[in-house]
mmCIF file of C-alpha atoms in Angstrom:
data_model
loop_
_atom_site.group_PDB
_atom_site.id
_atom_site.type_symbol
_atom_site.label_atom_id
_atom_site.label_comp_id
_atom_site.label_asym_id
_atom_site.label_seq_id
_atom_site.Cartn_x
_atom_site.Cartn_y
_atom_site.Cartn_z
ATOM 1 C CA MET A 288 -1.583 4.971 -40.323
ATOM 2 C CA SER A 289 -4.591 2.621 -41.732
ATOM 3 C CA ALA A 290 -8.132 4.949 -42.437
ATOM 4 C CA SER A 291 -9.527 2.630 -39.945
ATOM 5 C CA TRP A 292 -7.185 3.118 -37.309
ATOM 6 C CA LEU A 293 -8.131 6.351 -34.111
ATOM 7 C CA SER A 294 -5.201 8.905 -33.198
ATOM 8 C CA LEU A 295 -4.679 8.774 -30.212
ATOM 9 C CA GLU A 296 -6.392 12.036 -29.319
ATOM 10 C CA SER A 297 -9.524 10.529 -31.431
ATOM 11 C CA ALA A 298 -9.443 7.599 -29.186
ATOM 12 C CA LEU A 299 -9.042 9.716 -26.032
ATOM 13 C CA ASP A 300 -11.718 12.469 -26.913
ATOM 14 C CA LYS A 301 -13.760 9.445 -27.565
ATOM 15 C CA ALA A 302 -12.777 7.386 -24.939
ATOM 16 C CA LEU A 303 -13.844 10.872 -22.293
ATOM 17 C CA SER A 304 -16.733 11.163 -24.422
ATOM 18 C CA ALA A 305 -18.397 7.940 -23.577
ATOM 19 C CA ALA A 306 -17.133 8.276 -19.460
ATOM 20 C CA HIS A 307 -20.631 9.721 -17.660
ATOM 21 C CA THR A 308 -19.412 10.817 -14.045
ATOM 22 C CA VAL A 309 -20.992 8.764 -10.960
ATOM 23 C CA THR A 310 -23.956 11.000 -9.152
ATOM 24 C CA GLU A 311 -23.520 8.983 -6.130
ATOM 25 C CA CYS A 312 -22.152 11.184 -3.162
ATOM 26 C CA GLU A 313 -20.768 9.893 0.226
ATOM 27 C CA THR A 314 -19.286 11.831 3.327
ATOM 28 C CA VAL A 315 -15.928 10.670 4.678
ATOM 29 C CA SER A 316 -13.227 11.616 6.531
ATOM 30 C CA LEU A 317 -10.347 14.000 5.668
ATOM 31 C CA PHE A 318 -8.040 10.840 6.940
ATOM 32 C CA SER A 319 -10.160 8.894 4.262
ATOM 33 C CA ALA A 320 -10.338 11.539 1.702
ATOM 34 C CA ASN A 321 -6.837 10.712 0.114
ATOM 35 C CA ASN A 322 -7.484 11.070 -3.659
ATOM 36 C CA ARG A 323 -11.110 11.157 -4.067
ATOM 37 C CA ILE A 324 -12.416 13.711 -6.275
ATOM 38 C CA VAL A 325 -14.777 16.540 -4.075
ATOM 39 C CA ALA A 326 -18.626 16.150 -4.749
ATOM 40 C CA THR A 327 -18.895 20.264 -4.376
ATOM 41 C CA ASP A 328 -17.873 23.216 -4.445
ATOM 42 C CA ILE A 329 -15.864 23.724 -0.561
ATOM 43 C CA VAL A 330 -16.584 26.687 0.674
ATOM 44 C CA ALA A 331 -14.452 29.552 3.343
ATOM 45 C CA THR A 332 -16.102 29.718 6.723
ATOM 46 C CA LEU A 333 -12.823 31.125 8.669
ATOM 47 C CA ASP A 334 -10.240 33.979 6.923
ATOM 48 C CA VAL A 335 -6.815 33.005 7.191
ATOM 49 C CA PRO A 336 -5.354 33.978 8.623
ATOM 50 C CA PRO A 337 -7.685 35.371 11.343
ATOM 51 C CA TRP A 338 -6.170 37.720 12.002
ATOM 52 C CA ASP A 339 -2.825 40.070 11.374
ATOM 53 C CA ASN A 340 0.119 38.459 12.599
ATOM 54 C CA SER A 341 3.685 38.977 12.796
ATOM 55 C CA ALA A 342 6.155 36.425 10.156
ATOM 56 C CA MET A 343 8.474 36.574 12.360
ATOM 57 C CA ASP A 344 9.477 36.280 15.353
ATOM 58 C CA GLY A 345 11.408 39.647 16.781
ATOM 59 C CA TYR A 346 9.503 42.665 17.659
ATOM 60 C CA ALA A 347 6.274 44.201 17.202
ATOM 61 C CA VAL A 348 5.953 48.625 16.826
ATOM 62 C CA ASN A 349 5.377 51.581 15.948
ATOM 63 C CA THR A 350 6.834 53.157 12.799
ATOM 64 C CA ALA A 351 5.871 56.226 13.269
ATOM 65 C CA GLY A 352 8.773 58.108 14.974
ATOM 66 C CA LEU A 353 11.117 55.387 15.664
ATOM 67 C CA SER A 354 14.810 55.283 15.401
ATOM 68 C CA THR A 355 17.878 53.377 16.126
ATOM 69 C CA SER A 356 19.155 55.931 18.372
ATOM 70 C CA SER A 357 16.253 55.540 21.643
ATOM 71 C CA PRO A 358 15.618 52.352 23.308
ATOM 72 C CA LEU A 359 12.117 50.892 23.270
ATOM 73 C CA GLU A 360 10.911 49.523 26.659
ATOM 74 C CA VAL A 361 9.741 46.158 25.672
ATOM 75 C CA GLN A 362 5.901 46.247 26.752
ATOM 76 C CA GLY A 363 5.209 42.740 27.532
ATOM 77 C CA THR A 364 6.198 39.006 24.712
ATOM 78 C CA ILE A 365 3.987 37.667 22.654
ATOM 79 C CA THR A 366 3.454 34.284 21.799
ATOM 80 C CA ALA A 367 1.265 31.861 19.772
ATOM 81 C CA GLY A 368 -1.355 31.306 21.178
ATOM 82 C CA MET A 369 -2.125 34.118 23.147
ATOM 83 C CA ALA A 370 -2.414 38.068 22.319
ATOM 84 C CA ALA A 371 -1.227 40.998 24.286
ATOM 85 C CA ASP A 372 -4.023 42.785 27.236
ATOM 86 C CA THR A 373 -3.025 46.228 25.855
ATOM 87 C CA PRO A 374 -2.227 47.845 22.572
ATOM 88 C CA LEU A 375 1.086 48.623 22.859
ATOM 89 C CA SER A 376 2.346 52.335 23.596
ATOM 90 C CA PRO A 377 4.440 55.142 22.524
ATOM 91 C CA ASN A 378 8.009 54.391 23.105
ATOM 92 C CA ARG A 379 8.018 50.948 23.363
ATOM 93 C CA ALA A 380 7.850 47.174 21.656
ATOM 94 C CA PHE A 381 6.136 44.442 22.076
ATOM 95 C CA LYS A 382 8.542 41.149 21.653
ATOM 96 C CA ILE A 383 7.247 39.049 19.646
ATOM 97 C CA MET A 384 6.881 35.123 17.878
ATOM 98 C CA THR A 385 6.070 33.884 14.873
ATOM 99 C CA GLY A 386 2.573 33.178 14.279
ATOM 100 C CA ALA A 387 1.369 35.406 17.298
ATOM 101 C CA PRO A 388 -1.459 37.901 16.808
ATOM 102 C CA VAL A 389 0.619 41.703 16.515
ATOM 103 C CA PRO A 390 -1.166 43.862 19.677
ATOM 104 C CA PRO A 391 -3.134 47.315 18.397
ATOM 105 C CA ASN A 392 -1.364 50.505 17.599
ATOM 106 C CA ALA A 393 2.354 48.507 15.549
ATOM 107 C CA ASP A 394 1.874 48.626 12.068
ATOM 108 C CA ALA A 395 5.967 46.852 12.307
ATOM 109 C CA VAL A 396 7.273 43.758 12.959
ATOM 110 C CA VAL A 397 11.655 43.634 13.640
ATOM 111 C CA MET A 398 13.186 40.574 12.853
ATOM 112 C CA VAL A 399 15.352 39.833 16.225
ATOM 113 C CA GLU A 400 18.313 39.745 14.433
ATOM 114 C CA ASN A 401 17.737 43.406 13.745
ATOM 115 C CA THR A 402 17.298 44.139 17.459
ATOM 116 C CA GLU A 403 19.774 43.778 20.376
ATOM 117 C CA GLN A 404 18.140 43.770 23.305
ATOM 118 C CA ARG A 405 19.482 45.307 27.254
ATOM 119 C CA GLU A 406 17.380 44.201 29.572
ATOM 120 C CA ASN A 407 14.320 44.998 29.837
ATOM 121 C CA LYS A 408 15.190 47.474 26.538
ATOM 122 C CA VAL A 409 15.479 46.208 22.314
ATOM 123 C CA ILE A 410 17.412 48.671 20.501
ATOM 124 C CA ILE A 411 16.333 48.541 16.665
ATOM 125 C CA LYS A 412 19.284 48.035 14.317
ATOM 126 C CA SER A 413 17.885 48.910 10.901
ATOM 127 C CA LEU A 414 14.550 50.730 10.751
ATOM 128 C CA PRO A 415 11.158 49.074 9.319
ATOM 129 C CA THR A 416 9.309 50.422 6.715
ATOM 130 C CA SER A 417 5.403 49.974 7.364
ATOM 131 C CA GLY A 418 3.965 45.918 7.769
ATOM 132 C CA GLU A 419 6.681 45.167 7.107
ATOM 133 C CA ASN A 420 6.809 41.401 8.682
ATOM 134 C CA ILE A 421 3.130 40.896 9.619
ATOM 135 C CA ARG A 422 0.769 39.094 7.380
ATOM 136 C CA LEU A 423 -2.360 40.422 7.228
ATOM 137 C CA LYS A 424 -6.001 39.458 8.080
ATOM 138 C CA ALA A 425 -7.474 36.749 5.596
ATOM 139 C CA ASN A 426 -3.919 37.236 3.186
ATOM 140 C CA ASP A 427 -4.690 33.855 2.244
ATOM 141 C CA ILE A 428 -8.276 32.701 2.342
ATOM 142 C CA SER A 429 -11.542 34.802 2.850
ATOM 143 C CA ALA A 430 -14.894 33.573 4.273
ATOM 144 C CA GLY A 431 -17.155 32.858 1.227
ATOM 145 C CA GLU A 432 -14.535 32.007 -1.155
ATOM 146 C CA VAL A 433 -14.652 28.808 -3.087
ATOM 147 C CA LEU A 434 -11.338 26.893 -1.393
ATOM 148 C CA ILE A 435 -11.601 23.554 -3.733
ATOM 149 C CA ALA A 436 -13.971 23.514 -6.495
ATOM 150 C CA LYS A 437 -15.971 20.412 -6.963
ATOM 151 C CA GLY A 438 -14.237 17.772 -9.227
ATOM 152 C CA THR A 439 -11.001 18.217 -7.666
ATOM 153 C CA ARG A 440 -9.226 15.026 -6.651
ATOM 154 C CA LEU A 441 -8.244 16.162 -2.986
ATOM 155 C CA ASN A 442 -4.367 15.577 -2.035
ATOM 156 C CA ALA A 443 -1.989 16.096 1.055
ATOM 157 C CA GLU A 444 -2.289 19.903 0.334
ATOM 158 C CA HIS A 445 -5.760 20.007 -0.378
ATOM 159 C CA LEU A 446 -6.338 18.150 3.252
ATOM 160 C CA MET A 447 -4.537 19.968 5.359
ATOM 161 C CA LEU A 448 -6.223 23.319 3.788
ATOM 162 C CA LEU A 449 -9.892 21.924 4.720
ATOM 163 C CA SER A 450 -8.319 21.074 8.419
ATOM 164 C CA SER A 451 -7.744 24.614 8.769
ATOM 165 C CA GLN A 452 -10.857 25.551 8.678
ATOM 166 C CA GLY A 453 -12.499 23.056 10.879
ATOM 167 C CA LEU A 454 -13.594 20.554 8.813
ATOM 168 C CA ASP A 455 -13.143 16.811 9.339
ATOM 169 C CA LYS A 456 -15.516 15.617 6.539
ATOM 170 C CA VAL A 457 -15.805 16.171 3.062
ATOM 171 C CA SER A 458 -18.686 15.341 0.384
ATOM 172 C CA VAL A 459 -16.818 13.229 -2.150
ATOM 173 C CA TYR A 460 -17.777 10.560 -5.025
ATOM 174 C CA ARG A 461 -18.599 7.281 -4.258
ATOM 175 C CA LYS A 462 -15.800 4.948 -5.421
ATOM 176 C CA LEU A 463 -15.585 3.614 -8.680
ATOM 177 C CA LYS A 464 -16.024 -0.075 -9.020
ATOM 178 C CA VAL A 465 -13.333 -1.611 -11.885
ATOM 179 C CA GLY A 466 -14.011 -4.995 -12.887
ATOM 180 C CA VAL A 467 -10.657 -7.075 -14.645
ATOM 181 C CA VAL A 468 -10.682 -10.276 -16.526
ATOM 182 C CA ALA A 469 -6.933 -12.007 -18.721
ATOM 183 C CA THR A 470 -8.442 -14.298 -21.279
ATOM 184 C CA GLY A 471 -6.433 -16.537 -23.199
ATOM 185 C CA SER A 472 -6.230 -20.521 -22.634
ATOM 186 C CA GLU A 473 -2.239 -19.979 -22.908
ATOM 187 C CA LEU A 474 -2.173 -18.046 -19.386
ATOM 188 C CA ALA A 475 -2.036 -19.776 -15.872
ATOM 189 C CA GLN A 476 -2.533 -18.577 -12.526
ATOM 190 C CA PRO A 477 1.123 -17.674 -10.852
ATOM 191 C CA GLY A 478 1.080 -19.996 -8.807
ATOM 192 C CA ASP A 479 -0.036 -22.469 -10.123
ATOM 193 C CA ASN A 480 1.149 -25.520 -12.210
ATOM 194 C CA ARG A 481 1.150 -24.431 -15.967
ATOM 195 C CA SER A 482 0.821 -26.964 -18.978
ATOM 196 C CA SER A 483 3.662 -27.142 -21.483
ATOM 197 C CA THR A 484 2.036 -24.733 -24.076
ATOM 198 C CA GLN A 485 0.889 -22.380 -21.084
ATOM 199 C CA ILE A 486 2.379 -19.262 -20.131
ATOM 200 C CA PHE A 487 2.074 -17.265 -16.768
ATOM 201 C CA GLU A 488 -0.303 -14.686 -16.489
ATOM 202 C CA SER A 489 0.784 -11.348 -15.998
ATOM 203 C CA ASN A 490 -1.744 -8.378 -17.315
ATOM 204 C CA ARG A 491 -3.447 -8.685 -14.213
ATOM 205 C CA VAL A 492 -1.340 -7.402 -11.370
ATOM 206 C CA GLY A 493 -0.081 -5.061 -13.034
ATOM 207 C CA VAL A 494 -3.101 -3.130 -14.550
ATOM 208 C CA CYS A 495 -4.233 -3.816 -10.906
ATOM 209 C CA ALA A 496 -1.709 -1.855 -9.936
ATOM 210 C CA ILE A 497 -1.650 1.008 -12.494
ATOM 211 C CA LEU A 498 -5.691 2.177 -11.336
ATOM 212 C CA GLY A 499 -5.352 0.864 -8.482
ATOM 213 C CA ASN A 500 -3.539 4.591 -7.465
ATOM 214 C CA GLU A 501 -6.906 6.030 -9.002
ATOM 215 C CA ASN A 502 -7.704 5.287 -5.556
ATOM 216 C CA LEU A 503 -11.262 2.969 -6.894
ATOM 217 C CA ASP A 504 -12.929 -0.608 -5.506
ATOM 218 C CA ILE A 505 -11.081 -3.035 -7.908
ATOM 219 C CA VAL A 506 -12.809 -6.957 -8.722
ATOM 220 C CA ASP A 507 -10.502 -9.179 -10.476
ATOM 221 C CA PHE A 508 -12.738 -11.973 -12.148
ATOM 222 C CA GLY A 509 -9.367 -13.846 -12.796
ATOM 223 C CA ILE A 510 -8.522 -15.689 -16.358
ATOM 224 C CA VAL A 511 -11.011 -17.223 -18.459
ATOM 225 C CA GLU A 512 -10.450 -19.383 -21.716
ATOM 226 C CA ASP A 513 -11.218 -18.337 -25.443
ATOM 227 C CA ASP A 514 -14.338 -19.667 -24.814
ATOM 228 C CA LYS A 515 -17.554 -17.913 -26.446
ATOM 229 C CA ASP A 516 -19.778 -19.337 -23.810
ATOM 230 C CA SER A 517 -17.413 -18.597 -21.180
ATOM 231 C CA LEU A 518 -16.136 -15.407 -22.033
ATOM 232 C CA GLN A 519 -20.566 -14.101 -22.654
ATOM 233 C CA GLN A 520 -21.066 -15.181 -18.860
ATOM 234 C CA LEU A 521 -17.999 -13.672 -18.057
ATOM 235 C CA PHE A 522 -18.995 -9.950 -19.180
ATOM 236 C CA GLU A 523 -22.804 -10.927 -18.693
ATOM 237 C CA SER A 524 -22.265 -11.221 -14.852
ATOM 238 C CA ALA A 525 -20.197 -8.395 -15.102
ATOM 239 C CA ILE A 526 -23.016 -6.175 -16.490
ATOM 240 C CA GLY A 527 -24.515 -3.329 -13.428
ATOM 241 C CA GLN A 528 -21.360 -5.030 -11.320
ATOM 242 C CA VAL A 529 -18.557 -2.454 -12.381
ATOM 243 C CA ASP A 530 -19.124 0.905 -14.033
ATOM 244 C CA ILE A 531 -15.991 -0.390 -16.124
ATOM 245 C CA MET A 532 -14.854 -4.216 -17.496
ATOM 246 C CA VAL A 533 -10.999 -4.106 -18.554
ATOM 247 C CA SER A 534 -10.233 -6.783 -20.369
ATOM 248 C CA SER A 535 -7.146 -7.801 -21.467
ATOM 249 C CA GLY A 536 -6.279 -10.294 -24.987
ATOM 250 C CA GLY A 537 -9.175 -11.666 -27.160
ATOM 251 C CA VAL A 538 -9.809 -8.386 -28.949
ATOM 252 C CA SER A 539 -7.070 -8.540 -32.328
ATOM 253 C CA VAL A 540 -7.775 -10.714 -35.227
ATOM 254 C CA GLY A 541 -7.111 -14.807 -33.686
ATOM 255 C CA ASP A 542 -9.087 -17.337 -35.106
ATOM 256 C CA ALA A 543 -10.310 -17.400 -30.542
ATOM 257 C CA ASP A 544 -9.628 -13.531 -30.367
ATOM 258 C CA TYR A 545 -13.955 -13.664 -29.604
ATOM 259 C CA VAL A 546 -14.202 -10.662 -27.097
ATOM 260 C CA LYS A 547 -14.511 -7.938 -29.510
ATOM 261 C CA GLU A 548 -17.285 -10.884 -31.142
ATOM 262 C CA ILE A 549 -19.213 -10.885 -27.523
ATOM 263 C CA ILE A 550 -19.289 -7.291 -26.524
ATOM 264 C CA ASN A 551 -20.985 -6.039 -29.877
ATOM 265 C CA ARG A 552 -23.394 -8.733 -29.414
ATOM 266 C CA LEU A 553 -23.953 -7.817 -25.449
ATOM 267 C CA GLY A 554 -23.717 -3.770 -26.144
ATOM 268 C CA GLY A 555 -21.664 -2.234 -28.915
ATOM 269 C CA VAL A 556 -17.662 -1.100 -29.497
ATOM 270 C CA ASP A 557 -17.230 2.310 -30.014
ATOM 271 C CA PHE A 558 -13.263 2.079 -32.209
ATOM 272 C CA TRP A 559 -11.157 -0.626 -31.733
ATOM 273 C CA LYS A 560 -8.020 0.093 -33.443
ATOM 274 C CA VAL A 561 -5.764 2.803 -32.152
ATOM 275 C CA ALA A 562 -2.960 4.581 -34.196
ATOM 276 C CA ILE A 563 0.672 3.674 -31.122
ATOM 277 C CA LYS A 564 2.770 1.610 -31.236
ATOM 278 C CA PRO A 565 2.706 -0.570 -28.641
ATOM 279 C CA GLY A 566 -0.936 -1.380 -28.010
ATOM 280 C CA LYS A 567 -3.039 -0.993 -31.938
ATOM 281 C CA PRO A 568 -5.918 -3.344 -30.732
ATOM 282 C CA PHE A 569 -7.560 -1.847 -27.433
ATOM 283 C CA ALA A 570 -11.384 -1.663 -27.837
ATOM 284 C CA LEU A 571 -13.285 0.686 -25.856
ATOM 285 C CA GLY A 572 -16.957 -0.344 -25.807
ATOM 286 C CA TYR A 573 -20.217 -0.741 -23.430
ATOM 287 C CA LEU A 574 -22.133 -3.589 -22.249
ATOM 288 C CA GLN A 575 -25.657 -3.612 -21.173
ATOM 289 C CA GLN A 576 -28.603 -6.223 -20.289
ATOM 290 C CA SER A 577 -31.835 -4.477 -22.413
ATOM 291 C CA ASP A 578 -32.993 -1.865 -23.830
ATOM 292 C CA ALA A 579 -35.801 -0.996 -21.004
ATOM 293 C CA GLN A 580 -32.610 -0.845 -18.784
ATOM 294 C CA LYS A 581 -29.681 1.160 -20.110
ATOM 295 C CA ASN A 582 -29.408 3.853 -18.242
ATOM 296 C CA SER A 583 -29.564 2.367 -14.973
ATOM 297 C CA GLN A 584 -27.019 -1.307 -15.878
ATOM 298 C CA ARG A 585 -24.561 -0.334 -17.856
ATOM 299 C CA THR A 586 -21.061 -0.981 -17.566
ATOM 300 C CA LEU A 587 -18.469 1.180 -20.166
ATOM 301 C CA PHE A 588 -15.427 -1.699 -21.658
ATOM 302 C CA CYS A 589 -12.347 -0.956 -22.328
ATOM 303 C CA GLY A 590 -10.424 -4.093 -24.139
ATOM 304 C CA LEU A 591 -6.584 -4.273 -24.066
ATOM 305 C CA PRO A 592 -3.684 -5.934 -25.679
ATOM 306 C CA GLY A 593 -2.910 -9.192 -24.425
ATOM 307 C CA ASN A 594 0.787 -8.608 -25.029
ATOM 308 C CA PRO A 595 2.339 -7.102 -21.631
ATOM 309 C CA VAL A 596 3.840 -3.750 -23.076
ATOM 310 C CA SER A 597 0.669 -2.463 -24.770
ATOM 311 C CA SER A 598 -1.341 -3.527 -22.007
ATOM 312 C CA PHE A 599 0.443 -1.456 -19.899
ATOM 313 C CA VAL A 600 1.132 1.318 -22.205
ATOM 314 C CA THR A 601 -3.052 1.518 -23.090
ATOM 315 C CA ALA A 602 -3.549 0.917 -19.273
ATOM 316 C CA LYS A 603 -1.971 4.117 -18.559
ATOM 317 C CA LEU A 604 -2.742 6.348 -21.836
ATOM 318 C CA LEU A 605 -6.092 5.523 -21.677
ATOM 319 C CA VAL A 606 -7.921 3.849 -18.614
ATOM 320 C CA VAL A 607 -6.674 5.845 -16.576
ATOM 321 C CA PRO A 608 -8.131 9.166 -18.150
ATOM 322 C CA VAL A 609 -11.250 7.352 -18.528
ATOM 323 C CA ILE A 610 -11.296 5.946 -14.976
ATOM 324 C CA ARG A 611 -10.635 10.047 -13.576
ATOM 325 C CA LYS A 612 -13.644 11.265 -16.111
ATOM 326 C CA MET A 613 -16.083 9.206 -14.250
ATOM 327 C CA GLN A 614 -13.879 9.118 -10.647
ATOM 328 C CA GLY A 615 -15.330 12.857 -11.380
ATOM 329 C CA GLN A 616 -12.114 14.415 -12.152
ATOM 330 C CA VAL A 617 -12.604 18.321 -13.864
ATOM 331 C CA ASN A 618 -9.823 19.054 -16.039
ATOM 332 C CA VAL A 619 -8.107 15.506 -17.204
ATOM 333 C CA SER A 620 -4.399 16.151 -17.789
ATOM 334 C CA ALA A 621 -2.316 15.067 -20.140
ATOM 335 C CA PRO A 622 0.189 12.943 -18.709
ATOM 336 C CA LEU A 623 3.609 15.329 -17.694
ATOM 337 C CA THR A 624 6.494 14.964 -21.262
ATOM 338 C CA MET A 625 9.258 17.070 -21.703
ATOM 339 C CA ASN A 626 11.955 17.244 -24.071
ATOM 340 C CA ALA A 627 15.447 15.764 -24.246
ATOM 341 C CA THR A 628 18.261 15.094 -26.672
ATOM 342 C CA LEU A 629 18.937 11.881 -28.387
ATOM 343 C CA THR A 630 21.639 9.714 -27.909
ATOM 344 C CA HIS A 631 21.521 6.958 -30.974
ATOM 345 C CA PRO A 632 20.267 7.863 -34.637
ATOM 346 C CA ILE A 633 16.567 5.994 -35.402
ATOM 347 C CA LYS A 634 14.924 4.732 -38.362
ATOM 348 C CA ARG A 635 11.425 3.481 -37.929
ATOM 349 C CA ARG A 636 8.487 2.723 -40.302
ATOM 350 C CA ALA A 637 6.292 6.196 -40.101
ATOM 351 C CA GLY A 638 2.443 6.098 -39.349
ATOM 352 C CA ARG A 639 1.802 4.817 -35.504
ATOM 353 C CA ARG A 640 3.043 7.201 -32.313
ATOM 354 C CA ASP A 641 5.319 5.335 -30.402
ATOM 355 C CA PHE A 642 5.902 4.700 -27.582
ATOM 356 C CA GLN A 643 9.751 3.928 -26.947
ATOM 357 C CA ARG A 644 10.974 2.566 -23.674
ATOM 358 C CA ALA A 645 14.469 4.454 -22.600
ATOM 359 C CA THR A 646 16.130 5.987 -20.267
ATOM 360 C CA MET A 647 16.454 9.433 -19.531
ATOM 361 C CA HIS A 648 19.365 11.082 -17.669
ATOM 362 C CA LYS A 649 20.284 14.644 -16.511
ATOM 363 C CA MET A 650 23.759 16.004 -18.373
ATOM 364 C CA ALA A 651 26.132 18.977 -16.389
ATOM 365 C CA ASP A 652 23.837 22.007 -18.552
ATOM 366 C CA GLY A 653 20.459 21.066 -16.929
ATOM 367 C CA GLY A 654 19.249 18.904 -20.029
ATOM 368 C CA TYR A 655 17.944 15.553 -20.385
ATOM 369 C CA GLU A 656 19.159 13.176 -22.834
ATOM 370 C CA VAL A 657 17.234 9.804 -23.643
ATOM 371 C CA THR A 658 18.704 6.197 -25.726
ATOM 372 C CA PRO A 659 16.005 4.250 -26.584
ATOM 373 C CA PHE A 660 16.801 0.728 -25.727
ATOM 374 C CA LYS A 661 17.222 -1.850 -28.904
ATOM 375 C CA THR A 662 14.850 -3.897 -28.088
ATOM 376 C CA GLN A 663 11.034 -1.947 -28.705
ATOM 377 C CA SER A 664 9.029 -5.684 -28.536
ATOM 378 C CA SER A 665 5.548 -5.596 -26.992
ATOM 379 C CA GLY A 666 5.928 -8.876 -26.018
ATOM 380 C CA VAL A 667 9.308 -7.500 -23.430
ATOM 381 C CA MET A 668 8.686 -6.979 -20.174
ATOM 382 C CA THR A 669 12.218 -5.798 -19.066
ATOM 383 C CA SER A 670 12.186 -2.902 -21.289
ATOM 384 C CA ILE A 671 9.292 -0.922 -18.644
ATOM 385 C CA THR A 672 11.314 -2.521 -16.237
ATOM 386 C CA SER A 673 14.664 -1.232 -16.910
ATOM 387 C CA ALA A 674 13.192 2.172 -18.436
ATOM 388 C CA ASN A 675 12.291 5.154 -16.849
ATOM 389 C CA CYS A 676 10.437 7.047 -19.402
ATOM 390 C CA PHE A 677 8.713 6.820 -22.318
ATOM 391 C CA MET A 678 10.543 8.399 -25.999
ATOM 392 C CA ILE A 679 7.304 9.924 -27.953
ATOM 393 C CA LEU A 680 7.845 9.482 -32.370
ATOM 394 C CA HIS A 681 5.390 10.753 -33.525
ATOM 395 C CA GLU A 682 3.520 9.318 -36.489
ATOM 396 C CA ASP A 683 5.234 11.884 -39.085
ATOM 397 C CA VAL A 684 8.517 10.786 -37.894
ATOM 398 C CA SER A 685 10.395 8.404 -39.977
ATOM 399 C CA GLN A 686 14.047 9.568 -38.904
ATOM 400 C CA LEU A 687 16.169 11.088 -35.993
ATOM 401 C CA ASP A 688 19.367 11.930 -35.587
ATOM 402 C CA ALA A 689 21.655 11.454 -32.457
ATOM 403 C CA GLY A 690 21.890 15.511 -31.168
ATOM 404 C CA ASP A 691 18.020 15.729 -31.819
ATOM 405 C CA THR A 692 15.642 16.422 -29.587
ATOM 406 C CA VAL A 693 12.753 14.632 -28.734
ATOM 407 C CA PRO A 694 9.630 14.708 -26.305
ATOM 408 C CA VAL A 695 9.745 12.085 -23.476
ATOM 409 C CA MET A 696 7.418 10.903 -20.645
ATOM 410 C CA PRO A 697 8.863 9.899 -18.114
ATOM 411 C CA PHE A 698 7.978 7.589 -15.048
ATOM 412 C CA THR A 699 8.671 9.587 -12.117
ATOM 413 C CA LEU A 700 9.161 13.093 -11.374
#
């Protein structure tokens, strides 16, 4: 690995350090809050459950003196949403449904399968212990405790929890605005005519799909030719308009790769080149209008490689964590990895962390096998569409044998 290349961990640390959380907040309906980031601790105002309640359909009883030989008179029926009119009397039982409040004097619920009802009496066939099948008040949540911490990304389970507290709105950080652009004179817009020397641009739609999963506002800046004036005008227009500018192409070392030069002119490049494959020419920097406006008019810049697989990989590994940090999410976690057994031997040149496209499947013993594709070119997008995981080869690995254990990163769980 070249001394000028950053490891993936170092690049990610630098990128996250440069990603400052937005501070503006807004209040939204729970129905609009999925995948948004909570802007303040949410404290419970209600106990859950609000009272001792039955965990089963059955009979509420008092275990003192209870026997299997003496039928109990059924004092009444308690369904969910109602309560007993009177406390449980000695030698009696209340028929009770799941979720209904346990009546005073009852200390257990006998599931209906362990009873036999005869007219207005019930026989207990299996004696319960005190507390059996009763969910105690505040067993799940106590009023005053922090339900959801600031910086949590809200998912369906969080929204259900908030709704159970009677909340219909929540304070979240505002949505990020992310600009996306593709650079290159060789690119044609899909749907348009292209010249014989052009290819259809494909990175923008993929990057927008990856970033769109993070629930943000995307500004599509389209395609810009490899022209210094056009590129400078584009990036100047992005300053203050978007929080992050994500470009693909133009950050390599070709004669017409002007992006890095212009970013340096308008702001600065923090790093360029990461020791990963595919995706080495990834750049991180910033754009700003002037020194006097540095704090209010500053846009983070992420420069993706032009090759589609490289763009896909770096968007997932480096841009998504940056976005989550800027959205206000705490504890931005690394992607899930798991171990699998390699089916074919591998020889390669060590030095970079290699995210090879591969297929994995579950074996009869419950473990997983993984098979990398023969073609690992960063320009072959079918290596992504046909794969279901990345097989990860670390920097110091040059050779592996069939049967070796390797880490894999599943595309989906």
